[in-house]
JSON list of C-alpha atoms in Angstrom, two decimals:
[
{"chain": "L", "resi": 1, "resn": "MET", "atom": "CA", "xyz": [72.47, 95.42, 53.07]},
{"chain": "L", "resi": 2, "resn": "PHE", "atom": "CA", "xyz": [73.13, 97.90, 50.24]},
{"chain": "L", "resi": 3, "resn": "TYR", "atom": "CA", "xyz": [70.46, 96.36, 48.01]},
{"chain": "L", "resi": 4, "resn": "ARG", "atom": "CA", "xyz": [67.85, 96.23, 50.77]},
{"chain": "L", "resi": 5, "resn": "ARG", "atom": "CA", "xyz": [68.39, 99.89, 51.56]},
{"chain": "L", "resi": 6, "resn": "TYR", "atom": "CA", "xyz": [68.68, 101.42, 48.07]},
{"chain": "L", "resi": 7, "resn": "ALA", "atom": "CA", "xyz": [66.88, 98.99, 45.76]},
{"chain": "L", "resi": 8, "resn": "PRO", "atom": "CA", "xyz": [63.66, 100.12, 44.10]},
{"chain": "L", "resi": 9, "resn": "LYS", "atom": "CA", "xyz": [60.47, 98.85, 45.75]},
{"chain": "L", "resi": 10, "resn": "CYS", "atom": "CA", "xyz": [57.98, 96.68, 43.89]},
{"chain": "L", "resi": 11, "resn": "GLY", "atom": "CA", "xyz": [54.75, 98.48, 42.97]},
{"chain": "L", "resi": 12, "resn": "ILE", "atom": "CA", "xyz": [52.71, 95.42, 44.03]},
{"chain": "L", "resi": 13, "resn": "CYS", "atom": "CA", "xyz": [54.32, 93.84, 47.10]},
{"chain": "L", "resi": 14, "resn": "SER", "atom": "CA", "xyz": [56.40, 96.89, 48.24]},
{"chain": "L", "resi": 15, "resn": "GLN", "atom": "CA", "xyz": [59.45, 94.67, 48.83]},
{"chain": "L", "resi": 16, "resn": "PRO", "atom": "CA", "xyz": [62.88, 95.76, 47.52]},
{"chain": "L", "resi": 17, "resn": "ILE", "atom": "CA", "xyz": [63.85, 94.39, 44.12]},
{"chain": "L", "resi": 18, "resn": "THR", "atom": "CA", "xyz": [67.20, 92.73, 44.78]},
{"chain": "L", "resi": 19, "resn": "PRO", "atom": "CA", "xyz": [69.39, 90.21, 42.95]},
{"chain": "L", "resi": 20, "resn": "GLU", "atom": "CA", "xyz": [68.62, 86.55, 43.54]},
{"chain": "L", "resi": 21, "resn": "LYS", "atom": "CA", "xyz": [71.03, 84.65, 45.80]},
{"chain": "L", "resi": 22, "resn": "GLY", "atom": "CA", "xyz": [74.33, 83.99, 44.05]},
{"chain": "L", "resi": 23, "resn": "SER", "atom": "CA", "xyz": [73.76, 86.73, 41.47]},
{"chain": "L", "resi": 24, "resn": "THR", "atom": "CA", "xyz": [74.72, 90.38, 41.23]},
{"chain": "L", "resi": 25, "resn": "GLU", "atom": "CA", "xyz": [72.20, 91.13, 38.47]},
{"chain": "L", "resi": 26, "resn": "THR", "atom": "CA", "xyz": [68.82, 92.59, 39.37]},
{"chain": "L", "resi": 27, "resn": "ILE", "atom": "CA", "xyz": [65.87, 91.83, 37.12]},
{"chain": "L", "resi": 28, "resn": "ARG", "atom": "CA", "xyz": [62.97, 94.25, 37.32]},
{"chain": "L", "resi": 29, "resn": "ILE", "atom": "CA", "xyz": [60.16, 95.41, 35.09]},
{"chain": "L", "resi": 30, "resn": "VAL", "atom": "CA", "xyz": [59.33, 99.09, 34.75]},
{"chain": "L", "resi": 31, "resn": "SER", "atom": "CA", "xyz": [55.80, 100.03, 33.72]},
{"chain": "L", "resi": 32, "resn": "MET", "atom": "CA", "xyz": [53.60, 103.03, 34.51]},
{"chain": "L", "resi": 33, "resn": "ASP", "atom": "CA", "xyz": [56.62, 104.70, 36.19]},
{"chain": "L", "resi": 34, "resn": "LYS", "atom": "CA", "xyz": [56.80, 101.89, 38.78]},
{"chain": "L", "resi": 35, "resn": "SER", "atom": "CA", "xyz": [59.14, 98.93, 39.26]},
{"chain": "L", "resi": 36, "resn": "PHE", "atom": "CA", "xyz": [57.93, 95.35, 39.64]},
{"chain": "L", "resi": 37, "resn": "HIS", "atom": "CA", "xyz": [59.33, 91.91, 40.43]},
{"chain": "L", "resi": 38, "resn": "PRO", "atom": "CA", "xyz": [58.77, 89.70, 37.36]},
{"chain": "L", "resi": 39, "resn": "GLU", "atom": "CA", "xyz": [56.62, 87.36, 39.47]},
{"chain": "L", "resi": 40, "resn": "CYS", "atom": "CA", "xyz": [54.46, 90.27, 40.73]},
{"chain": "L", "resi": 41, "resn": "TYR", "atom": "CA", "xyz": [53.89, 91.69, 37.26]},
{"chain": "L", "resi": 42, "resn": "LYS", "atom": "CA", "xyz": [50.54, 90.12, 36.34]},
{"chain": "L", "resi": 43, "resn": "CYS", "atom": "CA", "xyz": [47.05, 91.08, 35.24]},
{"chain": "L", "resi": 44, "resn": "GLU", "atom": "CA", "xyz": [45.03, 92.33, 38.20]},
{"chain": "L", "resi": 45, "resn": "ASP", "atom": "CA", "xyz": [41.82, 90.77, 36.87]},
{"chain": "L", "resi": 46, "resn": "CYS", "atom": "CA", "xyz": [42.78, 87.29, 35.61]},
{"chain": "L", "resi": 47, "resn": "GLY", "atom": "CA", "xyz": [46.28, 86.77, 37.08]},
{"chain": "L", "resi": 48, "resn": "THR", "atom": "CA", "xyz": [47.99, 86.15, 33.71]},
{"chain": "L", "resi": 49, "resn": "SER", "atom": "CA", "xyz": [51.72, 86.83, 33.94]},
{"chain": "L", "resi": 50, "resn": "LEU", "atom": "CA", "xyz": [52.65, 89.95, 31.98]},
{"chain": "L", "resi": 51, "resn": "ALA", "atom": "CA", "xyz": [56.38, 89.26, 32.35]},
{"chain": "L", "resi": 52, "resn": "LYS", "atom": "CA", "xyz": [56.46, 86.53, 29.71]},
{"chain": "L", "resi": 53, "resn": "LYS", "atom": "CA", "xyz": [58.46, 87.16, 26.59]},
{"chain": "L", "resi": 54, "resn": "GLY", "atom": "CA", "xyz": [56.11, 86.28, 23.80]},
{"chain": "L", "resi": 55, "resn": "ASP", "atom": "CA", "xyz": [54.45, 87.48, 20.65]},
{"chain": "L", "resi": 56, "resn": "GLN", "atom": "CA", "xyz": [50.90, 87.14, 21.92]},
{"chain": "L", "resi": 57, "resn": "ASP", "atom": "CA", "xyz": [49.17, 90.39, 22.82]},
{"chain": "L", "resi": 58, "resn": "GLY", "atom": "CA", "xyz": [47.66, 88.86, 25.96]},
{"chain": "L", "resi": 59, "resn": "ASP", "atom": "CA", "xyz": [51.18, 88.54, 27.37]},
{"chain": "L", "resi": 60, "resn": "LYS", "atom": "CA", "xyz": [51.74, 92.30, 27.31]},
{"chain": "L", "resi": 61, "resn": "CYS", "atom": "CA", "xyz": [50.61, 95.02, 29.67]},
{"chain": "L", "resi": 62, "resn": "TYR", "atom": "CA", "xyz": [47.72, 97.29, 28.71]},
{"chain": "L", "resi": 63, "resn": "PRO", "atom": "CA", "xyz": [47.39, 99.67, 31.69]},
{"chain": "L", "resi": 64, "resn": "LEU", "atom": "CA", "xyz": [44.10, 101.36, 32.42]},
{"chain": "L", "resi": 65, "resn": "ASP", "atom": "CA", "xyz": [43.62, 103.86, 35.24]},
{"chain": "L", "resi": 66, "resn": "ASP", "atom": "CA", "xyz": [46.84, 102.71, 36.99]},
{"chain": "L", "resi": 67, "resn": "HIS", "atom": "CA", "xyz": [45.80, 99.04, 36.80]},
{"chain": "L", "resi": 68, "resn": "LEU", "atom": "CA", "xyz": [47.98, 96.32, 35.26]},
{"chain": "L", "resi": 69, "resn": "LEU", "atom": "CA", "xyz": [45.84, 94.43, 32.76]},
{"chain": "L", "resi": 70, "resn": "CYS", "atom": "CA", "xyz": [46.29, 92.00, 29.89]},
{"chain": "L", "resi": 71, "resn": "ARG", "atom": "CA", "xyz": [44.72, 92.97, 26.57]},
{"chain": "L", "resi": 72, "resn": "ARG", "atom": "CA", "xyz": [41.64, 90.78, 27.08]},
{"chain": "L", "resi": 73, "resn": "CYS", "atom": "CA", "xyz": [40.86, 92.25, 30.53]},
{"chain": "L", "resi": 74, "resn": "ASN", "atom": "CA", "xyz": [41.66, 95.80, 29.37]},
{"chain": "L", "resi": 75, "resn": "THR", "atom": "CA", "xyz": [39.22, 95.42, 26.49]},
{"chain": "L", "resi": 76, "resn": "ALA", "atom": "CA", "xyz": [36.55, 93.99, 28.80]},
{"chain": "L", "resi": 77, "resn": "ARG", "atom": "CA", "xyz": [36.93, 96.91, 31.23]},
{"chain": "L", "resi": 78, "resn": "ILE", "atom": "CA", "xyz": [36.79, 99.49, 28.45]},
{"chain": "L", "resi": 79, "resn": "ARG", "atom": "CA", "xyz": [33.69, 97.86, 26.99]},
{"chain": "L", "resi": 80, "resn": "SER", "atom": "CA", "xyz": [31.96, 97.88, 30.35]},
{"chain": "L", "resi": 81, "resn": "LEU", "atom": "CA", "xyz": [32.92, 101.53, 30.91]},
{"chain": "L", "resi": 82, "resn": "THR", "atom": "CA", "xyz": [31.91, 102.81, 27.48]},
{"chain": "L", "resi": 83, "resn": "LYS", "atom": "CA", "xyz": [28.81, 100.73, 26.77]},
{"chain": "L", "resi": 84, "resn": "ALA", "atom": "CA", "xyz": [30.43, 99.36, 23.62]},
{"chain": "L", "resi": 85, "resn": "ASN", "atom": "CA", "xyz": [27.04, 98.49, 22.12]},
{"chain": "L", "resi": 86, "resn": "SER", "atom": "CA", "xyz": [26.26, 102.14, 21.44]},
{"chain": "L", "resi": 87, "resn": "ILE", "atom": "CA", "xyz": [29.72, 103.70, 21.12]},
{"chain": "L", "resi": 88, "resn": "ASN", "atom": "CA", "xyz": [32.11, 103.03, 18.25]},
{"chain": "L", "resi": 89, "resn": "PHE", "atom": "CA", "xyz": [35.47, 102.60, 20.03]},
{"chain": "L", "resi": 90, "resn": "ASP", "atom": "CA", "xyz": [38.90, 101.83, 18.56]},
{"chain": "L", "resi": 91, "resn": "PHE", "atom": "CA", "xyz": [40.35, 98.87, 20.50]},
{"chain": "L", "resi": 92, "resn": "SER", "atom": "CA", "xyz": [43.72, 98.99, 18.76]},
{"chain": "L", "resi": 93, "resn": "LEU", "atom": "CA", "xyz": [46.07, 99.15, 21.72]},
{"chain": "L", "resi": 94, "resn": "ARG", "atom": "CA", "xyz": [49.81, 99.04, 22.06]},
{"chain": "L", "resi": 95, "resn": "SER", "atom": "CA", "xyz": [51.93, 97.72, 24.85]},
{"chain": "L", "resi": 96, "resn": "ARG", "atom": "CA", "xyz": [53.77, 100.20, 27.09]},
{"chain": "L", "resi": 97, "resn": "THR", "atom": "CA", "xyz": [56.26, 98.07, 28.99]},
{"chain": "L", "resi": 98, "resn": "THR", "atom": "CA", "xyz": [60.03, 98.22, 29.36]},
{"chain": "L", "resi": 99, "resn": "VAL", "atom": "CA", "xyz": [62.08, 95.34, 30.76]},
{"chain": "L", "resi": 100, "resn": "THR", "atom": "CA", "xyz": [65.39, 96.45, 32.29]}
]
């Protein structure tokens, strides 16, 4: 009852982020000042999980206008917004995600 009432809500599904059955530890991801279930934390365009622990840039979150995106989808959106053919744009991005 305590967890359901006071737990942070997921920024995607709006459900409380509570410990799994048999555990007292809550796993959540904080990004863009919102909390997410690990299974809800995925690219909005291609569905790639952003909760994976890995060294590949595509596995990290590159937010754009309050949207969760992988690097590939972020780059594609920026290119479509800036007409990359005529604008010289620096695509060097860094991840901004904290796992707590």
